PDB file of C-alpha atoms in Angstrom:
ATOM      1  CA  UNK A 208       0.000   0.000   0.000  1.00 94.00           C
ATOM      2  CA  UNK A 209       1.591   3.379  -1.145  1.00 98.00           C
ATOM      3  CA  UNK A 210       1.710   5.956   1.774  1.00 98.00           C
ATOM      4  CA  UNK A 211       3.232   9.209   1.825  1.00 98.00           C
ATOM      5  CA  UNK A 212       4.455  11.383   4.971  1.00 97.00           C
ATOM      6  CA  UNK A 213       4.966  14.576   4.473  1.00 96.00           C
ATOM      7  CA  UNK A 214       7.405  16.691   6.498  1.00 91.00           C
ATOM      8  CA  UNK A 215       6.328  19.323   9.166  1.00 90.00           C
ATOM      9  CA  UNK A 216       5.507  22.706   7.597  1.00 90.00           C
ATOM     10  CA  UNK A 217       5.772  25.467  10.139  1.00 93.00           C
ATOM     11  CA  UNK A 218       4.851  29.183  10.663  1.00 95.00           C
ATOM     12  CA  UNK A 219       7.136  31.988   9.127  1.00 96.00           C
ATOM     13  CA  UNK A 220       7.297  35.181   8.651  1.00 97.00           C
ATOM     14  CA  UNK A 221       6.257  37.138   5.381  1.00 97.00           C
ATOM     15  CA  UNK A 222       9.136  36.671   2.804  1.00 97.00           C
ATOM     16  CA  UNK A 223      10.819  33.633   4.620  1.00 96.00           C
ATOM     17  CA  UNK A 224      10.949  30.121   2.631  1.00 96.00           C
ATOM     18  CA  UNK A 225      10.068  26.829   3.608  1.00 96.00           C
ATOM     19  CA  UNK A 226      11.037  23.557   2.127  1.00 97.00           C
ATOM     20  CA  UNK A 227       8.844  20.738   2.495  1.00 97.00           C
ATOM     21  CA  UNK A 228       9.236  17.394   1.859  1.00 98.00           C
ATOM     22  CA  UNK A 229       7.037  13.690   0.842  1.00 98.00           C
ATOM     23  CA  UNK A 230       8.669  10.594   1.615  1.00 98.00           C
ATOM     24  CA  UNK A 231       6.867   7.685  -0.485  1.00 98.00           C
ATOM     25  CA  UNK A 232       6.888   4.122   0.229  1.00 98.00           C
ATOM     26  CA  UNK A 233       4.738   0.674  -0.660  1.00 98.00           C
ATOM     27  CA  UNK A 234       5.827   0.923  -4.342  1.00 98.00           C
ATOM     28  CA  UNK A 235       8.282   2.232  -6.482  1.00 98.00           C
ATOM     29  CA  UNK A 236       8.651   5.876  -6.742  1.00 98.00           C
ATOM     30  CA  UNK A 237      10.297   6.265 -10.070  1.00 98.00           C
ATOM     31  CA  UNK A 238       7.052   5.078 -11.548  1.00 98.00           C
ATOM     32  CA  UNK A 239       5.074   7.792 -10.249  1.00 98.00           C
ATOM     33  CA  UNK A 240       4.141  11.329 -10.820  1.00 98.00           C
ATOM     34  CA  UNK A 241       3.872  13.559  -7.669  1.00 98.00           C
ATOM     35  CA  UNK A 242       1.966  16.819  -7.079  1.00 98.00           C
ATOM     36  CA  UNK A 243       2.017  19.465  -4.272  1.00 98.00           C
ATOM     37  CA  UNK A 244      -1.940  20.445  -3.492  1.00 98.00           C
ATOM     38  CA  UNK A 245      -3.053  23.051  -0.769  1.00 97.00           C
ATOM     39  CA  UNK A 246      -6.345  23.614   0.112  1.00 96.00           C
ATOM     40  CA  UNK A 247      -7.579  27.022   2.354  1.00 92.00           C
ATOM     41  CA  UNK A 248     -10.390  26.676   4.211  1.00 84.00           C
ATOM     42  CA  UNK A 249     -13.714  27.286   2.212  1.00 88.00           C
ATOM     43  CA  UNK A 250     -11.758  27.050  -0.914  1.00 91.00           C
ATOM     44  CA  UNK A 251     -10.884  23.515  -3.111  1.00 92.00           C
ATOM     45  CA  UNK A 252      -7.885  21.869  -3.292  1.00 94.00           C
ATOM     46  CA  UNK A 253      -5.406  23.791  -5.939  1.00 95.00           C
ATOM     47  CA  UNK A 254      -2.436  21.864  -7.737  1.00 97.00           C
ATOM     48  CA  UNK A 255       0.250  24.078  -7.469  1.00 96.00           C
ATOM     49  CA  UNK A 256       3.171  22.215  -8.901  1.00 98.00           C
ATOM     50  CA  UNK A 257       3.699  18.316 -10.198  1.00 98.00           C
ATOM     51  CA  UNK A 258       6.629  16.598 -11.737  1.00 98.00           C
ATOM     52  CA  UNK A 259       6.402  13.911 -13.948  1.00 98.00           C
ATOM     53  CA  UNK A 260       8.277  10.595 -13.677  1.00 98.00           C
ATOM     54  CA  UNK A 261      10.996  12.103 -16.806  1.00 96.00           C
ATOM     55  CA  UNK A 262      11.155  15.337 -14.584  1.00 96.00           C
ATOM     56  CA  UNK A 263       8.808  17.430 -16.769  1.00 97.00           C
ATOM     57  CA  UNK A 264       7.584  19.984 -13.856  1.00 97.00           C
ATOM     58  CA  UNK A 265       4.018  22.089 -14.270  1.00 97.00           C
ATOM     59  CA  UNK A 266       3.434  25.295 -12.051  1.00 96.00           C
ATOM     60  CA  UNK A 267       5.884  26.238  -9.331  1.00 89.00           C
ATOM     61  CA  UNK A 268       9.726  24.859 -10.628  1.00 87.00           C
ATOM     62  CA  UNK A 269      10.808  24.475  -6.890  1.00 96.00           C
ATOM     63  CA  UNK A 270       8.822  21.229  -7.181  1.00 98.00           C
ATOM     64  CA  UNK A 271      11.493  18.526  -7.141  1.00 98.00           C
ATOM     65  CA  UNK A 272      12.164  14.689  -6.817  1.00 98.00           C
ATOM     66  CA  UNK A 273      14.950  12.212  -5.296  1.00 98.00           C
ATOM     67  CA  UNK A 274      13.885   8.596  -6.631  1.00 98.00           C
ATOM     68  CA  UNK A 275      17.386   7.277  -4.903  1.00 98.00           C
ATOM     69  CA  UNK A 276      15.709   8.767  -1.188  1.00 98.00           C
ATOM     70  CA  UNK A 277      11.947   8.163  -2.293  1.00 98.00           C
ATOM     71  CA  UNK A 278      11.158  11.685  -1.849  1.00 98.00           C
ATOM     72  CA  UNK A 279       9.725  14.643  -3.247  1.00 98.00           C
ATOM     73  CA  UNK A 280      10.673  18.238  -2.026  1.00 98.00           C
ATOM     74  CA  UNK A 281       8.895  21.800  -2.728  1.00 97.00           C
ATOM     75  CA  UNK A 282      10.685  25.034  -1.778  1.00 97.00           C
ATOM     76  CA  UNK A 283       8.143  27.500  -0.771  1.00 96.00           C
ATOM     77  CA  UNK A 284      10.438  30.916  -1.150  1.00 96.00           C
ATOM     78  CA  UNK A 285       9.225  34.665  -0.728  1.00 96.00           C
ATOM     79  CA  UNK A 286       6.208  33.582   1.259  1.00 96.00           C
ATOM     80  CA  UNK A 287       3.289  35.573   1.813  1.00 96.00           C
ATOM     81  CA  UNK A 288      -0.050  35.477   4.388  1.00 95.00           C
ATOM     82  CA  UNK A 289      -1.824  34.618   1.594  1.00 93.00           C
ATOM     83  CA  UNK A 290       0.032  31.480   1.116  1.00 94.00           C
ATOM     84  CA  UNK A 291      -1.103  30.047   4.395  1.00 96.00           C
ATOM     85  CA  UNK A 292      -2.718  26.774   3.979  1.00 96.00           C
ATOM     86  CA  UNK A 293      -2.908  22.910   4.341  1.00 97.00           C
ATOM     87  CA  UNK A 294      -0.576  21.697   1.869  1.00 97.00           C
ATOM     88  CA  UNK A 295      -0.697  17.942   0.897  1.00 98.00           C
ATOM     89  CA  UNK A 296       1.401  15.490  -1.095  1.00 98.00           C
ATOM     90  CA  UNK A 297      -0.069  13.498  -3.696  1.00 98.00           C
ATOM     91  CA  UNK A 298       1.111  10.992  -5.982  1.00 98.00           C
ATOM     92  CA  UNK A 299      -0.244   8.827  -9.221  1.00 97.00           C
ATOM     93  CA  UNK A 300       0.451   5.694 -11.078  1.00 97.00           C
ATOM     94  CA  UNK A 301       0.925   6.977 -14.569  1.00 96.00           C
ATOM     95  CA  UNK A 302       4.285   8.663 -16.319  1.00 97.00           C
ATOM     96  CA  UNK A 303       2.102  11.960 -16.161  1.00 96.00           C
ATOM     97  CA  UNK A 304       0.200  14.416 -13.979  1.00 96.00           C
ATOM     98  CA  UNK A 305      -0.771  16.700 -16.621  1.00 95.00           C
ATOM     99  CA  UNK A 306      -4.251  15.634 -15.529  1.00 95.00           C
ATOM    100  CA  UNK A 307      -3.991  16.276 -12.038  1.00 95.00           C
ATOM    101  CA  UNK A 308      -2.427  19.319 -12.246  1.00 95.00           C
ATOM    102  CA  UNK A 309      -6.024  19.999 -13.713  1.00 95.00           C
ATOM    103  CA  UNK A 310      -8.350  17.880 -11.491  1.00 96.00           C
ATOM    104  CA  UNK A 311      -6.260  17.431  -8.188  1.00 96.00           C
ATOM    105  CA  UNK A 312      -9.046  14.632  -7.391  1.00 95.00           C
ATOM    106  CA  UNK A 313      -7.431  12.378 -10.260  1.00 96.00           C
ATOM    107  CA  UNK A 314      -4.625  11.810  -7.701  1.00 97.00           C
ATOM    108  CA  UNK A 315      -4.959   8.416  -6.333  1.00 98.00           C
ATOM    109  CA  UNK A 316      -2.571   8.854  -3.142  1.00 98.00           C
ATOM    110  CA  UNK A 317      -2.261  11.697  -1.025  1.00 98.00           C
ATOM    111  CA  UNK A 318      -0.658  12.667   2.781  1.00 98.00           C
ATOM    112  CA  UNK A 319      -2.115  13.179   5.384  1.00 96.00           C
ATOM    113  CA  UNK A 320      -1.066  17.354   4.461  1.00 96.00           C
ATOM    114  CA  UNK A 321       0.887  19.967   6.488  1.00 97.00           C
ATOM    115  CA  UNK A 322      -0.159  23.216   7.812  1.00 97.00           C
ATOM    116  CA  UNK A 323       2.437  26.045   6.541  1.00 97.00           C
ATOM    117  CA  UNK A 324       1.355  29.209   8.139  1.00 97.00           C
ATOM    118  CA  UNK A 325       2.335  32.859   6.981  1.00 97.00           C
ATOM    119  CA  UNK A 326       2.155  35.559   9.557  1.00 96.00           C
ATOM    120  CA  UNK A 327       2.748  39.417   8.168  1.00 92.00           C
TER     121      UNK A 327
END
């Protein structure tokens, strides 16, 4: 069973950076595309960056991936109050999340999510 465990966020202040991280296991990473997803209270989820199994990243390029440590990392840089929010890992069995990205339900595995909080 594929389960992912996502790193603690944390509470900065505006324009500090973050770095969170995934760590997959149950299956074999390199055969899986992998999305970053936050969701705001009241508001749906919201892909904001994937990377596909060849590397091929959509939205935010600070999205990256280690298959050697089963991870996946985003760098959340420059952050702002408005970027406070629940953010949650996801992954998928197919070469690409170009559909995802789209339709953050079409992701088949997901964290349990991280609160990242942005004070001004």
């Amino acid at each position: 069973q594929v389960q992912l465990v996502e790193s603690d966020g944390g509470s900065v202040q505006a324009g500090g950076s973050l770095r969170l991280s995934c760590v997959f296991s149950g299956d074999d990473f390199s055969n899986y595309c992998m999305g970053w997803i936050r969701q705001t209270p009241g508001k749906e989820r919201e892909a904001i960056a994937t990377i596909d199994t060849d590397g091929v990243t959509r939205g935010r390029d600070t999205i990256s991936r280690d298959n050697a440590k089963n991870t996946l990392y985003l760098e959340l840089n420059n952050l702002r109050p408005e970027d406070t929010a629940m953010y949650y890992c996801a992954a998928n069995p197919n070469r690409s999340c170009w559909l995802p990205y789209l339709d953050p339900t079409r992701f088949k595995y997901w964290g349990q999510g991280t609160q990242v909080t942005v004070s001004s």
